PDB file of C-alpha atoms in Angstrom:
ATOM      1  CA  UNK A   1       0.209  -0.209  -0.001  1.00 51.00           C
ATOM      2  CA  UNK A   2       1.868   3.671  -0.986  1.00 49.00           C
ATOM      3  CA  UNK A   3       0.484   6.521   1.462  1.00 46.00           C
ATOM      4  CA  UNK A   4      -0.289  10.155   0.340  1.00 49.00           C
ATOM      5  CA  UNK A   5      -0.142  12.948   2.370  1.00 45.00           C
ATOM      6  CA  UNK A   6      -3.124  15.033   2.480  1.00 49.00           C
ATOM      7  CA  UNK A   7      -4.245  18.158   2.157  1.00 52.00           C
ATOM      8  CA  UNK A   8      -2.028  19.662  -0.622  1.00 50.00           C
ATOM      9  CA  UNK A   9       0.823  22.310   0.665  1.00 51.00           C
ATOM     10  CA  UNK A  10      -0.300  25.824  -0.433  1.00 53.00           C
ATOM     11  CA  UNK A  11       2.798  25.433  -2.420  1.00 58.00           C
ATOM     12  CA  UNK A  12       0.790  23.011  -4.496  1.00 62.00           C
ATOM     13  CA  UNK A  13      -0.632  24.129  -7.637  1.00 71.00           C
ATOM     14  CA  UNK A  14      -4.513  24.518  -8.100  1.00 86.00           C
ATOM     15  CA  UNK A  15      -6.484  21.224  -8.894  1.00 92.00           C
ATOM     16  CA  UNK A  16      -7.816  21.939 -12.385  1.00 95.00           C
ATOM     17  CA  UNK A  17     -11.027  20.078 -12.402  1.00 96.00           C
ATOM     18  CA  UNK A  18     -14.739  21.006 -13.865  1.00 95.00           C
ATOM     19  CA  UNK A  19     -17.480  19.178 -12.245  1.00 94.00           C
ATOM     20  CA  UNK A  20     -21.128  18.867 -14.738  1.00 90.00           C
ATOM     21  CA  UNK A  21     -23.887  20.662 -12.016  1.00 85.00           C
ATOM     22  CA  UNK A  22     -26.184  17.989 -10.833  1.00 74.00           C
ATOM     23  CA  UNK A  23     -29.000  17.071 -12.482  1.00 67.00           C
ATOM     24  CA  UNK A  24     -31.437  14.074 -12.350  1.00 56.00           C
ATOM     25  CA  UNK A  25     -30.768  12.687 -16.198  1.00 63.00           C
ATOM     26  CA  UNK A  26     -27.700  10.858 -15.849  1.00 66.00           C
ATOM     27  CA  UNK A  27     -24.924  11.463 -17.892  1.00 71.00           C
ATOM     28  CA  UNK A  28     -22.222   9.546 -19.401  1.00 82.00           C
ATOM     29  CA  UNK A  29     -19.587  12.208 -18.246  1.00 89.00           C
ATOM     30  CA  UNK A  30     -19.696  14.290 -14.619  1.00 93.00           C
ATOM     31  CA  UNK A  31     -17.003  16.261 -15.559  1.00 94.00           C
ATOM     32  CA  UNK A  32     -13.406  16.832 -16.272  1.00 96.00           C
ATOM     33  CA  UNK A  33      -9.807  16.609 -14.702  1.00 97.00           C
ATOM     34  CA  UNK A  34      -6.809  18.235 -16.473  1.00 97.00           C
ATOM     35  CA  UNK A  35      -3.376  16.533 -13.683  1.00 96.00           C
ATOM     36  CA  UNK A  36      -0.533  18.408 -14.207  1.00 96.00           C
ATOM     37  CA  UNK A  37       1.561  15.022 -15.048  1.00 94.00           C
ATOM     38  CA  UNK A  38       1.171  10.817 -15.474  1.00 92.00           C
ATOM     39  CA  UNK A  39       2.232  10.260 -11.842  1.00 92.00           C
ATOM     40  CA  UNK A  40      -1.129   9.029 -10.253  1.00 90.00           C
ATOM     41  CA  UNK A  41       0.417   8.552  -6.411  1.00 90.00           C
ATOM     42  CA  UNK A  42       0.648  12.496  -7.223  1.00 91.00           C
ATOM     43  CA  UNK A  43      -2.250  14.022  -9.153  1.00 94.00           C
ATOM     44  CA  UNK A  44      -4.692  10.946  -7.321  1.00 94.00           C
ATOM     45  CA  UNK A  45      -4.426  12.571  -3.431  1.00 94.00           C
ATOM     46  CA  UNK A  46      -4.728  16.339  -4.939  1.00 94.00           C
ATOM     47  CA  UNK A  47      -8.037  15.346  -7.172  1.00 95.00           C
ATOM     48  CA  UNK A  48      -9.715  13.505  -4.173  1.00 95.00           C
ATOM     49  CA  UNK A  49      -8.842  16.412  -2.130  1.00 93.00           C
ATOM     50  CA  UNK A  50     -10.712  18.662  -4.599  1.00 93.00           C
ATOM     51  CA  UNK A  51     -13.877  16.627  -4.916  1.00 94.00           C
ATOM     52  CA  UNK A  52     -17.310  17.733  -3.057  1.00 93.00           C
ATOM     53  CA  UNK A  53     -17.802  16.321   0.668  1.00 92.00           C
ATOM     54  CA  UNK A  54     -21.245  15.364  -0.771  1.00 91.00           C
ATOM     55  CA  UNK A  55     -19.158  13.112  -3.182  1.00 92.00           C
ATOM     56  CA  UNK A  56     -18.447  11.195   0.508  1.00 92.00           C
ATOM     57  CA  UNK A  57     -15.415   9.263   0.710  1.00 94.00           C
ATOM     58  CA  UNK A  58     -14.243   7.875  -2.999  1.00 96.00           C
ATOM     59  CA  UNK A  59     -13.647   4.216  -2.198  1.00 96.00           C
ATOM     60  CA  UNK A  60     -11.747   2.920  -5.631  1.00 96.00           C
ATOM     61  CA  UNK A  61     -10.649   4.024  -8.911  1.00 94.00           C
ATOM     62  CA  UNK A  62      -9.999   2.901 -12.141  1.00 93.00           C
ATOM     63  CA  UNK A  63      -8.121   4.062 -14.411  1.00 92.00           C
ATOM     64  CA  UNK A  64      -6.435   2.564 -17.652  1.00 88.00           C
ATOM     65  CA  UNK A  65      -3.355   0.921 -17.255  1.00 82.00           C
ATOM     66  CA  UNK A  66      -1.571   2.106 -19.605  1.00 83.00           C
ATOM     67  CA  UNK A  67      -1.820   5.880 -19.410  1.00 84.00           C
ATOM     68  CA  UNK A  68      -0.538   6.310 -15.957  1.00 86.00           C
ATOM     69  CA  UNK A  69       2.727   6.050 -14.883  1.00 79.00           C
ATOM     70  CA  UNK A  70       2.194   3.396 -11.409  1.00 75.00           C
ATOM     71  CA  UNK A  71      -1.097   1.376 -10.414  1.00 78.00           C
ATOM     72  CA  UNK A  72      -0.516  -0.010  -7.231  1.00 82.00           C
ATOM     73  CA  UNK A  73      -3.400  -2.216  -6.321  1.00 88.00           C
ATOM     74  CA  UNK A  74      -4.191   0.403  -3.503  1.00 90.00           C
ATOM     75  CA  UNK A  75      -3.026   3.506  -1.481  1.00 90.00           C
ATOM     76  CA  UNK A  76      -3.772   5.159   1.570  1.00 89.00           C
ATOM     77  CA  UNK A  77      -5.781   8.910   1.167  1.00 87.00           C
ATOM     78  CA  UNK A  78      -5.922  11.266   4.323  1.00 83.00           C
ATOM     79  CA  UNK A  79      -5.850   7.465   6.059  1.00 84.00           C
ATOM     80  CA  UNK A  80      -8.529   6.261   4.491  1.00 87.00           C
ATOM     81  CA  UNK A  81      -7.340   3.030   1.638  1.00 92.00           C
ATOM     82  CA  UNK A  82      -8.794   3.746  -1.793  1.00 95.00           C
ATOM     83  CA  UNK A  83      -8.225   0.451  -3.879  1.00 95.00           C
ATOM     84  CA  UNK A  84      -7.115   0.934  -7.772  1.00 93.00           C
ATOM     85  CA  UNK A  85      -8.080  -0.906 -10.438  1.00 91.00           C
ATOM     86  CA  UNK A  86      -7.008  -0.559 -13.976  1.00 88.00           C
ATOM     87  CA  UNK A  87      -8.454  -1.163 -17.343  1.00 86.00           C
ATOM     88  CA  UNK A  88      -6.757  -1.556 -20.618  1.00 79.00           C
ATOM     89  CA  UNK A  89      -9.740  -0.693 -22.910  1.00 71.00           C
ATOM     90  CA  UNK A  90      -9.127   1.625 -25.664  1.00 64.00           C
ATOM     91  CA  UNK A  91     -13.205   3.050 -24.332  1.00 64.00           C
ATOM     92  CA  UNK A  92     -11.197   4.062 -21.383  1.00 68.00           C
ATOM     93  CA  UNK A  93      -8.031   5.381 -22.146  1.00 73.00           C
ATOM     94  CA  UNK A  94      -9.552   9.103 -21.352  1.00 89.00           C
ATOM     95  CA  UNK A  95     -11.331   8.896 -17.626  1.00 92.00           C
ATOM     96  CA  UNK A  96     -11.190   7.985 -14.173  1.00 94.00           C
ATOM     97  CA  UNK A  97     -14.403   5.870 -12.574  1.00 94.00           C
ATOM     98  CA  UNK A  98     -14.113   6.977  -8.740  1.00 96.00           C
ATOM     99  CA  UNK A  99     -16.850   4.720  -6.476  1.00 96.00           C
ATOM    100  CA  UNK A 100     -18.513   6.323  -3.156  1.00 95.00           C
ATOM    101  CA  UNK A 101     -20.343   3.129  -1.281  1.00 94.00           C
ATOM    102  CA  UNK A 102     -23.804   4.030  -1.524  1.00 92.00           C
ATOM    103  CA  UNK A 103     -23.543   7.607  -2.492  1.00 92.00           C
ATOM    104  CA  UNK A 104     -22.699   7.143  -6.298  1.00 91.00           C
ATOM    105  CA  UNK A 105     -20.304   6.487  -9.241  1.00 93.00           C
ATOM    106  CA  UNK A 106     -18.404   9.218 -10.961  1.00 93.00           C
ATOM    107  CA  UNK A 107     -16.620   8.930 -14.773  1.00 93.00           C
ATOM    108  CA  UNK A 108     -14.658  12.088 -14.887  1.00 95.00           C
ATOM    109  CA  UNK A 109     -12.620  12.814 -18.377  1.00 95.00           C
ATOM    110  CA  UNK A 110      -9.314  13.197 -17.849  1.00 96.00           C
ATOM    111  CA  UNK A 111      -7.697  15.754 -19.951  1.00 96.00           C
ATOM    112  CA  UNK A 112      -4.021  14.119 -20.987  1.00 95.00           C
ATOM    113  CA  UNK A 113      -1.426  16.489 -18.929  1.00 95.00           C
ATOM    114  CA  UNK A 114       0.613  17.595 -21.979  1.00 95.00           C
ATOM    115  CA  UNK A 115      -2.942  19.410 -23.549  1.00 96.00           C
ATOM    116  CA  UNK A 116      -1.818  23.233 -24.073  1.00 96.00           C
ATOM    117  CA  UNK A 117      -4.824  25.853 -22.062  1.00 95.00           C
ATOM    118  CA  UNK A 118      -6.144  26.270 -25.234  1.00 97.00           C
ATOM    119  CA  UNK A 119      -6.967  22.767 -26.029  1.00 97.00           C
ATOM    120  CA  UNK A 120      -7.774  21.873 -22.790  1.00 96.00           C
ATOM    121  CA  UNK A 121     -10.395  24.187 -21.897  1.00 95.00           C
ATOM    122  CA  UNK A 122     -12.497  23.249 -24.303  1.00 95.00           C
ATOM    123  CA  UNK A 123     -12.937  20.148 -23.129  1.00 94.00           C
ATOM    124  CA  UNK A 124     -12.992  20.779 -19.772  1.00 95.00           C
ATOM    125  CA  UNK A 125     -16.199  22.749 -20.591  1.00 94.00           C
ATOM    126  CA  UNK A 126     -17.898  19.897 -22.541  1.00 93.00           C
ATOM    127  CA  UNK A 127     -17.511  17.724 -20.313  1.00 92.00           C
ATOM    128  CA  UNK A 128     -19.115  19.644 -17.573  1.00 91.00           C
ATOM    129  CA  UNK A 129     -21.738  20.898 -19.820  1.00 88.00           C
ATOM    130  CA  UNK A 130     -22.881  17.465 -20.254  1.00 76.00           C
ATOM    131  CA  UNK A 131     -21.627  17.895 -24.102  1.00 71.00           C
ATOM    132  CA  UNK A 132     -19.037  14.697 -24.425  1.00 65.00           C
TER     133      UNK A 132
END
């Protein structure tokens, strides 16, 4: 198990996350996340710290195993275990699936870290508005 410190230090860059507004209708994508690197051990704790409290404790995350540099079986984030699952499917290449028992499932578009701001902005806006 890997341990990640929380919350991020003030010197850490701001989280680049845009979530769709709440809706009674299910959406295929619940927002977009633009990490700064492919280092999941660094990026996932920042993401989880920035999620709405209403989402509760994220117990598991599923990511594309070929996209991220390292994906251990689980990691400790803010003294809570998060199980990490890898998928190798092409359909999930740019998503992360977050599960919170009793609260729900959220699928986020992952904008590749090396994307320019000009290219990332329309992707994040489209994901947040449900147009992805």
